[in-house]
Coordinates of C-alpha atoms and ligand atoms in Angstrom, one line a residue:
M1 CA 20.5 -58.3 -9.9
K2 CA 21.1 -54.6 -9.0
T3 CA 18.9 -52.4 -11.2
K4 CA 19.3 -48.9 -9.6
V5 CA 22.6 -47.0 -9.7
G6 CA 23.4 -45.6 -6.3
R7 CA 24.3 -41.9 -5.9
N8 CA 27.9 -42.9 -4.9
D9 CA 28.3 -45.6 -7.5
P10 CA 30.5 -45.0 -10.6
C11 CA 28.4 -43.3 -13.3
P12 CA 27.1 -45.6 -15.9
C13 CA 28.3 -43.3 -18.6
G14 CA 31.9 -44.4 -17.9
S15 CA 33.2 -41.0 -16.9
G16 CA 34.8 -42.5 -13.8
L17 CA 33.1 -39.9 -11.7
K18 CA 30.5 -40.8 -9.0
Y19 CA 27.0 -40.9 -10.4
K20 CA 25.9 -37.9 -8.1
K21 CA 28.8 -35.8 -9.5
C22 CA 28.0 -36.7 -13.2
C23 CA 24.8 -37.7 -14.9
A24 CA 22.6 -37.5 -11.8
L25 CA 23.7 -33.8 -11.3
K26 CA 23.2 -32.9 -14.9
Q27 CA 19.7 -34.4 -14.9
Q28 CA 18.9 -32.5 -11.7
Q29 CA 20.2 -29.2 -13.2
S30 CA 18.2 -29.6 -16.4
A31 CA 15.1 -30.2 -14.3
V32 CA 15.3 -26.8 -12.7
E33 CA 14.6 -24.1 -15.2
P34 CA 17.0 -21.2 -14.8
L35 CA 15.2 -18.1 -13.3
K36 CA 16.0 -16.0 -16.3
D37 CA 14.1 -18.4 -18.6
A38 CA 11.3 -18.8 -16.1
Y39 CA 10.7 -15.1 -15.8
L40 CA 10.8 -14.6 -19.5
R41 CA 8.4 -17.5 -20.1
K42 CA 5.9 -16.8 -17.2
H43 CA 6.0 -13.0 -17.0
R44 CA 7.8 -11.7 -20.2
I45 CA 10.3 -10.1 -17.8
Q46 CA 13.9 -9.9 -19.1
L47 CA 16.2 -10.3 -16.1
K48 CA 19.4 -8.3 -16.6
E49 CA 23.0 -9.7 -16.7
P50 CA 26.0 -7.9 -15.0
K51 CA 27.0 -6.3 -18.3
D52 CA 23.5 -5.0 -18.9
I53 CA 23.3 -3.5 -15.4
E54 CA 26.6 -1.7 -16.0
G55 CA 25.2 -0.1 -19.1
I56 CA 21.9 1.0 -17.5
R57 CA 24.0 2.3 -14.5
R58 CA 26.1 4.4 -16.9
C59 CA 22.9 5.7 -18.6
G60 CA 21.4 6.4 -15.1
K61 CA 24.4 8.6 -14.2
L62 CA 23.7 10.7 -17.3
V63 CA 20.0 10.9 -16.4
V64 CA 20.7 12.1 -12.8
E65 CA 23.4 14.7 -14.0
T66 CA 20.8 16.0 -16.5
L67 CA 18.2 16.4 -13.7
Q68 CA 20.9 18.3 -11.7
A69 CA 21.6 20.6 -14.6
V70 CA 17.9 21.3 -14.9
E71 CA 17.5 21.9 -11.1
A72 CA 20.3 24.5 -11.2
A73 CA 18.6 26.4 -14.0
I74 CA 15.1 26.5 -12.7
R75 CA 13.8 30.0 -11.8
P76 CA 10.6 32.0 -12.0
G77 CA 10.1 33.5 -15.4
M78 CA 11.6 30.7 -17.5
E79 CA 9.6 28.9 -20.2
T80 CA 9.3 25.1 -19.9
E81 CA 10.8 25.1 -23.5
E82 CA 14.1 26.1 -21.9
I83 CA 14.1 22.9 -19.8
N84 CA 13.7 20.9 -23.0
T85 CA 16.7 22.8 -24.6
I86 CA 18.9 22.0 -21.6
V87 CA 17.9 18.3 -21.6
H88 CA 18.2 17.9 -25.4
K89 CA 21.6 19.5 -25.7
M90 CA 23.1 17.8 -22.7
T91 CA 21.9 14.4 -23.8
V92 CA 23.2 14.7 -27.3
A93 CA 26.5 16.1 -26.2
R94 CA 27.0 13.0 -24.1
G95 CA 26.5 10.7 -27.1
A96 CA 23.0 9.6 -25.9
V97 CA 19.5 9.9 -27.4
P98 CA 16.5 11.5 -25.6
A99 CA 14.0 8.6 -25.4
P100 CA 10.8 10.7 -25.4
L101 CA 11.6 12.5 -28.7
N102 CA 9.2 10.9 -31.4
Y103 CA 8.2 8.1 -28.8
R104 CA 4.7 7.3 -29.9
G105 CA 4.6 10.8 -31.5
F106 CA 5.7 12.7 -28.4
P107 CA 7.2 15.9 -29.9
K108 CA 9.9 16.9 -27.3
S109 CA 12.9 15.5 -25.5
V110 CA 11.6 15.6 -21.9
C111 CA 8.3 15.7 -20.1
V112 CA 7.7 18.9 -18.1
S113 CA 4.6 18.8 -15.9
V114 CA 3.6 21.9 -13.9
N115 CA 1.3 22.1 -10.9
E116 CA -2.0 20.2 -11.9
V117 CA -0.3 18.4 -14.7
I118 CA 0.2 14.8 -13.5
C119 CA 2.6 13.7 -16.3
H120 CA 3.5 13.9 -19.9
G121 CA 3.5 17.7 -20.1
I122 CA 4.9 19.0 -23.4
P123 CA 7.5 21.7 -23.0
G124 CA 6.6 24.9 -24.6
G125 CA 5.6 28.5 -23.8
R126 CA 4.2 28.0 -20.3
V127 CA 6.1 30.3 -18.0
L128 CA 7.1 29.0 -14.5
R129 CA 5.9 31.3 -11.7
E130 CA 7.1 31.6 -8.1
G131 CA 5.4 29.0 -6.0
D132 CA 4.8 26.5 -8.9
I133 CA 5.9 23.0 -8.7
V134 CA 7.4 21.4 -11.9
N135 CA 8.2 17.8 -12.6
V136 CA 11.0 17.0 -15.1
D137 CA 11.1 13.4 -16.4
V138 CA 14.3 12.4 -18.1
T139 CA 14.8 9.2 -20.1
S140 CA 18.0 8.7 -22.1
I141 CA 19.3 6.0 -24.3
L142 CA 23.1 5.4 -24.0
E143 CA 24.9 2.6 -25.8
G144 CA 21.5 1.1 -26.4
Y145 CA 20.5 1.1 -22.7
Y146 CA 17.6 3.0 -21.1
A147 CA 17.4 4.7 -17.7
D148 CA 14.3 6.7 -16.6
A149 CA 14.1 9.1 -13.6
N150 CA 12.1 12.2 -12.6
K151 CA 11.9 14.8 -9.8
T152 CA 9.5 17.5 -8.8
F153 CA 11.1 20.9 -8.1
F154 CA 9.9 24.0 -6.4
V155 CA 10.0 27.3 -8.4
G156 CA 11.1 29.8 -5.8
A157 CA 9.5 29.4 -2.4
P158 CA 6.7 26.9 -2.1
G159 CA 3.3 27.5 -0.4
P160 CA 2.0 25.0 2.1
E161 CA 0.0 22.9 -0.5
A162 CA 3.1 22.6 -2.8
E163 CA 5.3 21.7 0.1
K164 CA 2.9 19.0 1.2
I165 CA 2.3 17.3 -2.1
V166 CA 6.0 17.2 -2.9
R167 CA 6.9 15.9 0.5
V168 CA 4.2 13.1 0.3
A169 CA 5.2 12.1 -3.3
A170 CA 8.9 11.8 -2.3
A171 CA 7.9 9.8 0.8
C172 CA 5.9 7.5 -1.4
L173 CA 8.9 6.7 -3.7
R174 CA 11.0 6.1 -0.6
A175 CA 8.4 3.7 0.9
G176 CA 8.1 1.9 -2.4
I177 CA 11.9 1.5 -2.7
S178 CA 12.0 0.1 1.0
M179 CA 9.9 -2.8 -0.3
V180 CA 12.3 -3.8 -3.1
R181 CA 14.0 -7.1 -2.2
P182 CA 13.9 -10.7 -3.6
G183 CA 10.8 -12.5 -2.4
N184 CA 8.6 -9.4 -1.9
T185 CA 6.1 -8.8 -4.6
V186 CA 5.0 -6.1 -7.0
G187 CA 1.9 -5.8 -4.8
D188 CA 3.9 -5.0 -1.7
I189 CA 5.3 -1.9 -3.5
G190 CA 1.9 -0.7 -4.6
W191 CA 0.3 -1.4 -1.2
V192 CA 2.9 0.6 0.8
I193 CA 2.6 3.6 -1.5
Q194 CA -1.2 3.7 -1.5
D195 CA -1.2 3.2 2.3
L196 CA 1.1 6.2 2.8
A197 CA -0.5 8.5 0.3
E198 CA -4.1 7.9 1.5
S199 CA -3.0 8.2 5.2
E200 CA -2.0 11.8 4.3
G201 CA -5.4 12.4 2.7
C202 CA -3.8 12.3 -0.9
S203 CA -4.7 10.0 -3.8
V204 CA -2.8 7.7 -6.1
V205 CA -3.1 8.0 -9.9
R206 CA -4.2 4.6 -11.4
E207 CA -3.8 5.2 -15.2
F208 CA 0.0 5.4 -15.2
V209 CA 2.3 2.8 -13.6
G210 CA 6.0 2.0 -13.1
H211 CA 7.5 -0.4 -15.6
G212 CA 10.4 -2.6 -16.5
V213 CA 13.2 -0.7 -18.2
G214 CA 16.7 -1.1 -19.6
F215 CA 16.5 -2.7 -23.0
E216 CA 13.4 -0.7 -24.0
F217 CA 11.6 2.4 -22.7
H218 CA 8.7 0.3 -21.2
E219 CA 9.1 -3.4 -20.5
A220 CA 7.2 -5.9 -18.4
P221 CA 6.3 -5.9 -15.6
Q222 CA 3.9 -3.1 -14.8
I223 CA 4.4 -1.6 -11.3
P224 CA 1.1 -0.1 -10.0
H225 CA 1.4 2.4 -7.2
Y226 CA -1.7 0.9 -5.4
G227 CA -2.6 -2.7 -4.6
Q228 CA -2.5 -5.4 -2.1
R229 CA 0.2 -6.9 0.1
G230 CA 1.7 -10.1 -1.2
Q231 CA -0.1 -10.0 -4.5
G232 CA 1.5 -10.2 -8.0
I233 CA 4.9 -11.2 -9.3
P234 CA 7.6 -12.0 -6.8
L235 CA 10.7 -9.7 -7.2
A236 CA 13.8 -11.6 -8.4
P237 CA 17.5 -10.5 -8.6
G238 CA 18.3 -9.0 -12.0
M239 CA 14.8 -7.3 -12.3
V240 CA 15.2 -3.6 -13.3
F241 CA 12.1 -1.4 -13.2
T242 CA 10.9 2.0 -12.2
I243 CA 8.8 3.1 -9.3
E244 CA 7.2 6.5 -10.1
P245 CA 4.1 7.3 -8.0
M246 CA 1.9 10.2 -9.2
I247 CA 0.3 11.6 -6.0
N248 CA -2.6 14.1 -6.1
L249 CA -3.6 16.5 -3.3
G250 CA -7.3 16.0 -4.3
G251 CA -9.0 13.2 -6.2
K252 CA -7.3 10.5 -8.2
E253 CA -9.2 11.2 -11.4
L254 CA -7.5 12.6 -14.5
R255 CA -8.3 13.8 -17.9
V256 CA -6.0 14.1 -21.0
L257 CA -5.8 17.4 -22.8
K258 CA -6.6 17.7 -26.6
D259 CA -2.8 17.4 -27.3
N260 CA -3.4 13.7 -26.4
W261 CA -0.5 13.7 -24.0
T262 CA -0.9 16.2 -21.0
A263 CA -2.6 14.4 -18.2
V264 CA -4.1 16.8 -15.6
T265 CA -6.0 16.3 -12.4
R266 CA -9.8 16.4 -13.0
D267 CA -10.3 18.6 -9.9
G268 CA -7.3 20.9 -10.7
S269 CA -5.5 20.0 -7.6
L270 CA -1.7 19.8 -7.4
S271 CA 0.1 16.6 -8.4
A272 CA 3.7 15.5 -7.8
Q273 CA 5.9 12.6 -8.8
F274 CA 9.3 11.2 -8.2
E275 CA 10.8 8.3 -10.3
Q276 CA 13.9 6.2 -10.1
T277 CA 15.2 3.1 -12.0
L278 CA 15.8 0.3 -9.6
L279 CA 17.7 -3.0 -9.6
V280 CA 16.7 -5.9 -7.5
T281 CA 19.9 -7.3 -5.9
D282 CA 20.5 -10.4 -3.8
E283 CA 20.6 -8.1 -0.8
G284 CA 17.7 -5.8 -1.7
C285 CA 17.8 -2.8 -4.0
E286 CA 20.2 -0.6 -5.8
S287 CA 19.1 2.6 -7.5
L288 CA 20.6 2.9 -11.0
T289 CA 19.5 6.6 -11.0
P290 CA 20.5 7.5 -7.4
Y291 CA 19.6 11.0 -6.0
R292 CA 18.8 12.1 -2.5
L293 CA 15.1 11.6 -1.7
Ligands
MF3_301 N1 9.2 9.0 -18.8 C1 7.8 8.5 -18.7 C2 7.8 7.3 -17.8 O1 8.3 7.4 -16.7 C3 7.2 8.2 -20.0 C4 7.2 9.4 -20.9 S1 6.5 8.9 -22.5 C5 6.8 10.3 -23.4 O2 7.4 6.2 -18.1 F1 6.5 9.9 -24.6 F2 5.9 11.1 -22.9 F3 8.0 10.7 -23.2
CO302 CO1 9.0 5.6 -16.2
CO303 CO1 10.0 8.7 -16.5

């Protein structure tokens, strides 16, 4: 008596199809967990669908245009408060919400970080001077989707130290992006950034990391800007996260001011940062907040 159904035999369910095209196939499919479910279960990572990606890309376009508007306005003598006003007005005018405003008690609509300020600078009365560097970090919420990007600008003509730290920080984001493709890992990104920064005699901030983004401001996974090749979560198509290396001219140590936000270099050295929101594609990487690096 024949007990095993052959793959080319009629399916025992009576469909009339071959077993391999019917119940055998269904069984096989249900045995392989979809990547989306596996990433959520194992890593708490929400892979994005095409409609989500379109939404984040639209938000990213607004973020990049906001950074361009700020860049055009930057000049010696301006208060950092004016940058907040530009970002707030432009965001609201486009029907979006500035994500930083009231986020965990942050009091303004954008982070503005001058010279030795690493990140999370609160806009206010500080006046930009010729030769300063200023990072502007914009995160918008448009139609429920988040995009997050920042750039460091020169105020007037830079001195050699300002030129160096901005050049190295931009190169670090470029290097990180070059590692983004399916099969590479989160550790590959951190490793290449740390390797480049330290080869230039600069240091990588440890306390703040890149992050998943899109449905919320900060999602899994964390993307450290230091680490080891081949370590950590493998990148998969549909992942959306930031890379945002904070690079110091001196030591990596920081301290947070009494406002509980402003992070500054312990040694007072210059710090620069660049950030983009990135999508892992089948082919590699697409920036959802593209600007020339
Ligand atoms: N935009 C920052 C980031 O890149 C986060 C700023 S949090 C805030 O993740 F509350 F300071 F806005
Ligand atoms: Co970010
Ligand atoms: Co940001």
